[in-house]
Coordinates of C-alpha atoms and ligand atoms in Angstrom, one line a residue:
M13 CA 79.3 -20.9 3.5
T14 CA 82.9 -22.0 4.3
H15 CA 85.8 -20.7 2.2
D16 CA 89.0 -22.7 1.5
P17 CA 92.0 -21.0 3.2
R18 CA 94.5 -19.1 1.2
P19 CA 97.7 -21.1 0.7
L20 CA 100.5 -20.1 2.7
A21 CA 103.9 -19.0 0.9
L22 CA 107.1 -18.9 3.0
V23 CA 109.4 -16.4 1.4
A24 CA 113.1 -16.5 3.0
G25 CA 114.7 -13.1 2.2
G26 CA 111.4 -11.4 1.7
S27 CA 113.0 -8.1 2.8
G28 CA 115.4 -8.2 -0.1
G29 CA 115.2 -6.3 -3.3
I30 CA 113.8 -9.2 -5.3
G31 CA 112.2 -11.1 -2.2
A32 CA 109.8 -7.9 -1.6
A33 CA 108.7 -8.1 -5.2
I34 CA 108.2 -12.0 -4.9
C35 CA 106.0 -11.4 -1.7
R36 CA 103.9 -8.9 -3.4
A37 CA 103.4 -11.1 -6.5
L38 CA 102.4 -14.3 -4.4
A39 CA 100.1 -12.1 -2.2
A40 CA 98.3 -10.8 -5.5
E41 CA 97.9 -14.4 -6.8
G42 CA 96.0 -15.3 -3.7
H43 CA 98.7 -16.4 -1.2
D44 CA 99.1 -15.5 2.4
I45 CA 102.7 -14.5 3.0
A46 CA 105.2 -15.5 5.8
L47 CA 108.4 -13.8 5.0
T48 CA 111.5 -13.9 6.8
Y49 CA 114.5 -11.3 7.0
R50 CA 117.7 -11.3 9.0
G51 CA 118.2 -7.7 10.0
N52 CA 116.1 -5.2 7.9
Q53 CA 113.0 -5.0 10.1
A54 CA 111.9 -1.7 8.5
R55 CA 111.8 -3.1 5.1
A56 CA 110.2 -6.2 6.2
A57 CA 107.3 -4.4 8.0
Q58 CA 106.9 -2.5 4.7
V59 CA 106.6 -5.7 2.8
V60 CA 104.0 -6.9 5.2
A61 CA 102.0 -3.8 4.8
D62 CA 102.1 -3.9 1.0
C63 CA 100.9 -7.6 1.0
R64 CA 98.2 -6.8 3.4
A65 CA 96.9 -4.0 1.0
L66 CA 96.8 -6.8 -1.5
G67 CA 94.2 -8.7 0.7
A68 CA 96.7 -11.2 2.0
D69 CA 97.3 -12.3 5.7
A70 CA 101.1 -11.5 6.2
R71 CA 103.7 -11.8 8.9
A72 CA 107.6 -11.1 9.1
D73 CA 110.1 -12.9 11.4
A74 CA 113.6 -12.5 11.7
V75 CA 115.3 -15.8 11.1
D76 CA 119.0 -16.5 10.6
L77 CA 119.0 -19.1 7.9
T78 CA 122.3 -20.6 8.7
D79 CA 120.7 -21.3 12.2
A80 CA 119.2 -24.7 11.3
A81 CA 117.4 -25.4 14.6
A82 CA 115.9 -22.0 14.8
L83 CA 114.7 -22.2 11.2
R84 CA 113.2 -25.5 11.8
A85 CA 111.4 -24.3 15.0
H86 CA 110.0 -21.4 13.0
V87 CA 108.8 -23.5 10.0
D88 CA 107.2 -26.0 12.3
L89 CA 105.4 -23.3 14.0
L90 CA 104.1 -21.7 10.7
A91 CA 103.1 -25.1 9.3
H92 CA 101.2 -25.8 12.7
H93 CA 98.7 -22.8 12.0
A94 CA 98.3 -23.3 8.1
P95 CA 99.4 -25.8 5.5
L96 CA 102.5 -24.6 3.6
R97 CA 101.9 -24.6 -0.1
S98 CA 104.9 -22.6 -1.5
V99 CA 108.5 -22.1 -0.3
V100 CA 111.0 -19.4 -1.9
Y101 CA 114.5 -19.0 -1.1
A102 CA 115.3 -15.4 -2.1
A103 CA 117.9 -14.8 0.4
G104 CA 121.7 -14.6 -0.1
P105 CA 124.7 -13.1 1.7
K106 CA 126.4 -9.7 1.0
L107 CA 129.5 -10.4 -1.2
S108 CA 132.0 -8.7 -3.1
F109 CA 133.3 -9.4 -6.7
G110 CA 136.9 -10.4 -7.3
Y111 CA 139.3 -12.8 -8.9
T112 CA 139.0 -16.2 -7.7
S113 CA 142.6 -16.6 -6.8
R114 CA 142.3 -13.5 -4.4
I115 CA 139.3 -14.7 -2.4
A116 CA 140.4 -15.5 1.3
P117 CA 139.6 -19.1 2.3
D118 CA 137.6 -17.7 5.1
E119 CA 135.4 -15.7 2.8
W120 CA 134.8 -18.6 0.5
L121 CA 133.6 -20.6 3.5
R122 CA 131.3 -17.8 4.8
V123 CA 129.6 -17.4 1.5
M124 CA 129.2 -21.1 0.9
L125 CA 127.7 -21.8 4.5
A126 CA 125.4 -18.6 4.2
D127 CA 124.1 -19.3 0.6
T128 CA 124.3 -23.2 -0.1
G129 CA 123.9 -23.9 3.6
G130 CA 120.9 -21.4 4.2
C131 CA 119.0 -22.9 1.2
F132 CA 119.8 -26.4 2.4
N133 CA 118.5 -25.7 6.0
L134 CA 115.3 -23.9 4.6
I135 CA 114.5 -27.0 2.2
H136 CA 115.3 -29.5 4.8
A137 CA 112.9 -27.8 7.3
C138 CA 110.1 -27.5 4.8
V139 CA 110.0 -30.8 2.8
P140 CA 108.3 -32.6 5.7
H141 CA 105.6 -30.0 5.8
L142 CA 105.0 -30.0 2.1
K143 CA 104.7 -33.8 2.2
A144 CA 102.3 -33.7 4.8
A145 CA 100.1 -31.3 3.0
G146 CA 100.0 -33.5 -0.2
G147 CA 102.8 -31.4 -2.1
G148 CA 103.7 -28.0 -3.1
S149 CA 106.2 -25.9 -4.9
L150 CA 109.8 -25.0 -3.8
V151 CA 111.8 -22.3 -5.9
A152 CA 115.2 -21.0 -5.3
L153 CA 116.7 -17.8 -6.6
I154 CA 120.1 -18.7 -8.2
T155 CA 121.8 -16.7 -10.8
A156 CA 121.9 -16.5 -14.7
A157 CA 125.7 -16.8 -14.3
V158 CA 125.7 -20.6 -13.5
E159 CA 125.5 -21.1 -17.1
R160 CA 128.0 -18.5 -18.4
V161 CA 130.2 -17.3 -15.4
P162 CA 131.6 -14.0 -15.8
S163 CA 135.0 -13.1 -14.6
Q164 CA 135.2 -12.3 -10.7
D165 CA 131.8 -13.7 -10.0
V166 CA 132.7 -17.1 -8.6
L167 CA 131.6 -16.2 -5.0
S168 CA 128.0 -15.5 -6.4
S169 CA 127.9 -18.4 -9.0
A170 CA 129.4 -21.3 -7.3
P171 CA 126.9 -21.5 -4.3
K172 CA 124.1 -21.1 -6.6
A173 CA 125.4 -24.0 -8.9
A174 CA 125.3 -26.1 -5.7
I175 CA 121.8 -24.8 -5.0
E176 CA 120.6 -25.7 -8.5
Q177 CA 121.8 -29.3 -7.9
L178 CA 120.1 -29.4 -4.6
M179 CA 116.9 -28.4 -6.1
R180 CA 117.2 -31.0 -8.8
G181 CA 117.8 -33.7 -6.3
I182 CA 114.8 -32.6 -4.4
A183 CA 112.7 -32.6 -7.7
K184 CA 113.8 -36.1 -8.3
E185 CA 113.6 -37.6 -4.9
E186 CA 110.1 -35.9 -3.9
G187 CA 108.2 -35.8 -7.0
R188 CA 106.4 -38.7 -6.1
F189 CA 104.8 -36.7 -3.1
G190 CA 103.6 -33.9 -5.2
I191 CA 106.5 -31.7 -4.4
R192 CA 107.9 -29.6 -7.3
A193 CA 111.4 -27.7 -7.2
N194 CA 112.6 -25.4 -9.8
C195 CA 115.1 -22.5 -9.9
V196 CA 115.0 -18.9 -11.3
G197 CA 118.2 -17.2 -12.4
P198 CA 118.2 -13.5 -12.4
G199 CA 120.5 -11.6 -14.6
F200 CA 121.3 -7.9 -13.8
I201 CA 118.3 -6.9 -12.0
L202 CA 118.0 -3.2 -10.7
A203 CA 117.0 -4.2 -7.3
G204 CA 118.7 -5.4 -4.0
M205 CA 122.5 -6.3 -4.2
T206 CA 123.0 -5.1 -7.9
E207 CA 121.2 -2.0 -7.1
D208 CA 123.6 -1.5 -4.4
M209 CA 126.7 -2.6 -6.2
F210 CA 125.7 -0.3 -9.3
G211 CA 124.9 2.5 -6.7
R212 CA 128.4 2.2 -5.0
E213 CA 130.1 2.6 -8.5
G214 CA 127.8 5.1 -9.9
L215 CA 125.9 4.6 -13.1
G216 CA 128.8 4.9 -15.8
D217 CA 130.7 3.4 -18.4
F218 CA 130.9 -0.1 -16.6
Q219 CA 127.2 -0.3 -16.2
E220 CA 126.5 1.1 -19.9
S221 CA 128.9 -1.5 -21.2
I222 CA 127.0 -4.2 -19.5
R223 CA 123.6 -2.9 -20.7
R224 CA 124.8 -2.7 -24.4
S225 CA 126.0 -6.4 -24.2
L226 CA 122.6 -7.8 -23.2
P227 CA 120.4 -8.8 -26.1
L228 CA 117.3 -6.9 -24.7
K229 CA 119.5 -3.8 -24.1
R230 CA 118.2 -3.0 -20.6
F231 CA 118.5 -4.2 -17.1
G232 CA 115.7 -6.3 -15.4
R233 CA 113.2 -5.3 -12.9
A234 CA 112.6 -7.3 -9.5
E235 CA 108.8 -7.7 -10.7
E236 CA 109.9 -9.6 -13.8
V237 CA 111.8 -12.1 -11.5
A238 CA 108.8 -12.3 -9.2
D239 CA 106.4 -13.1 -11.9
C240 CA 108.4 -16.1 -12.9
V241 CA 108.6 -17.3 -9.5
A242 CA 104.9 -16.8 -8.9
F243 CA 104.2 -18.7 -12.1
L244 CA 106.3 -21.8 -10.7
C245 CA 104.5 -21.6 -7.5
S246 CA 101.0 -21.7 -9.5
D247 CA 99.0 -24.7 -10.9
R248 CA 100.0 -23.3 -14.3
A249 CA 103.3 -24.8 -13.8
A250 CA 102.0 -28.1 -12.3
Y251 CA 103.9 -30.4 -14.7
I252 CA 107.3 -28.3 -14.4
T253 CA 109.9 -29.8 -12.0
G254 CA 113.6 -29.8 -11.9
Q255 CA 114.1 -26.9 -14.0
S256 CA 116.0 -23.5 -14.1
I257 CA 114.8 -20.5 -15.9
A258 CA 116.8 -17.5 -16.4
V259 CA 115.3 -14.0 -16.1
D260 CA 118.2 -12.1 -17.7
G261 CA 117.3 -10.4 -20.9
G262 CA 119.3 -13.0 -22.8
L263 CA 122.5 -12.6 -20.7
Q264 CA 123.2 -16.5 -21.0
L265 CA 123.2 -16.3 -24.8
Ligands
NAP25 N1 119.8 -8.4 -7.6 C1 120.4 -9.2 -8.7 O1 120.5 -8.5 -9.8 C2 120.6 -10.7 -8.6 C3 121.2 -11.3 -9.5 C4 121.5 -12.6 -9.5 C5 121.1 -13.6 -8.3 N2 120.6 -12.8 -7.3 C6 120.3 -13.6 -6.2 O2 118.7 -13.2 -5.7 C7 118.8 -13.4 -4.4 C8 118.0 -12.1 -3.9 O3 118.9 -11.1 -4.2 P1 118.6 -9.5 -3.9 O4 119.3 -8.6 -4.8 O5 117.1 -9.3 -3.6 O6 119.4 -9.5 -2.5 P2 119.3 -8.5 -1.3 O7 118.4 -7.3 -1.5 O8 120.6 -8.3 -0.7 O9 118.4 -9.5 -0.2 C9 119.0 -10.6 0.6 C10 117.9 -11.1 1.4 O10 118.6 -12.0 2.2 C11 118.3 -11.8 3.6 N3 119.6 -12.6 4.3 C12 120.9 -12.4 4.0 N4 121.6 -13.2 4.7 C13 120.8 -13.9 5.5 C14 120.8 -15.0 6.6 N5 121.9 -15.4 7.1 N6 119.6 -15.5 7.1 C15 118.5 -15.0 6.7 N7 118.3 -14.0 5.8 C16 119.5 -13.7 5.2 C17 118.5 -10.4 3.8 O11 117.8 -10.1 4.8 P3 118.1 -8.5 5.7 O12 118.3 -7.5 4.4 O13 116.8 -8.4 6.3 O14 119.3 -8.5 6.5 C18 117.5 -10.1 2.5 O15 116.1 -10.3 2.8 C19 120.1 -13.7 -3.8 O16 120.3 -15.0 -3.7 C20 121.0 -13.1 -5.0 O17 122.3 -13.7 -4.8 C21 120.3 -11.5 -7.4

């Protein structure tokens, strides 16, 4: 008896706080996992072990998403071994928060190139393989702040707004090839960069005032973002494309 191979999901930024939860959610839903990371090899190895414990075949590779040629070669290699079914952009550069008027031009360019450029390179490398495989799902993490930008957040929200438009363009152009493209916008998630930021500042009055302002009165968990991504990658979302779903406890309201 032959078994259909498990579909392959590529998670860029799978060593991150939210990306790791996405790898585990997709593994639990029957995907094999190829994650990429930039520098955190120990964390990437842990995520691979978690996915294998869930029954998935899993691998991790260090790939700088700003290196378009290296990324393309990596994606070509992966797709040569197994048909790519789902691609998730869960990466993003480290950044600081501050008033727009005080952002140095070099810093603006660095963040735009790393985030918008990295996501573009990923989509560009993957779309031909999804087409060849008869379709698939692309999901990009953006931010709930694309709809309701908080003060001092433009370095996070501006690249994500560009990514959202990129994904909508892909949804429109590539839908006829069976490719769906959607975004998930996390709010304040206690993982990854928000956890780093809160940790630096210590959980105090600032965090408490944010928590109180949220309709659901609590911060989110990485698993809650991951569930939404896994849904969008599944056949349950087969008629959903070009959309953005905020997982934000009501922050956008
Ligand atoms: N956490 C939140 O509350 C929150 C809220 C709104 C939006 N988001 C967005 O959600 C995404 C994930 O956030 P997170 O909190 O999980 O972040 P994180 O923990 O800092 O993870 C970022 C990931 O991106 C990778 N990365 C960074 N630069 C890269 C590059 N040039 N090439 C390849 N990989 C690179 C990192 O790899 P290494 O660590 O291995 O270097 C890591 O896997 C980001 O786009 C972020 O902006 C997060």
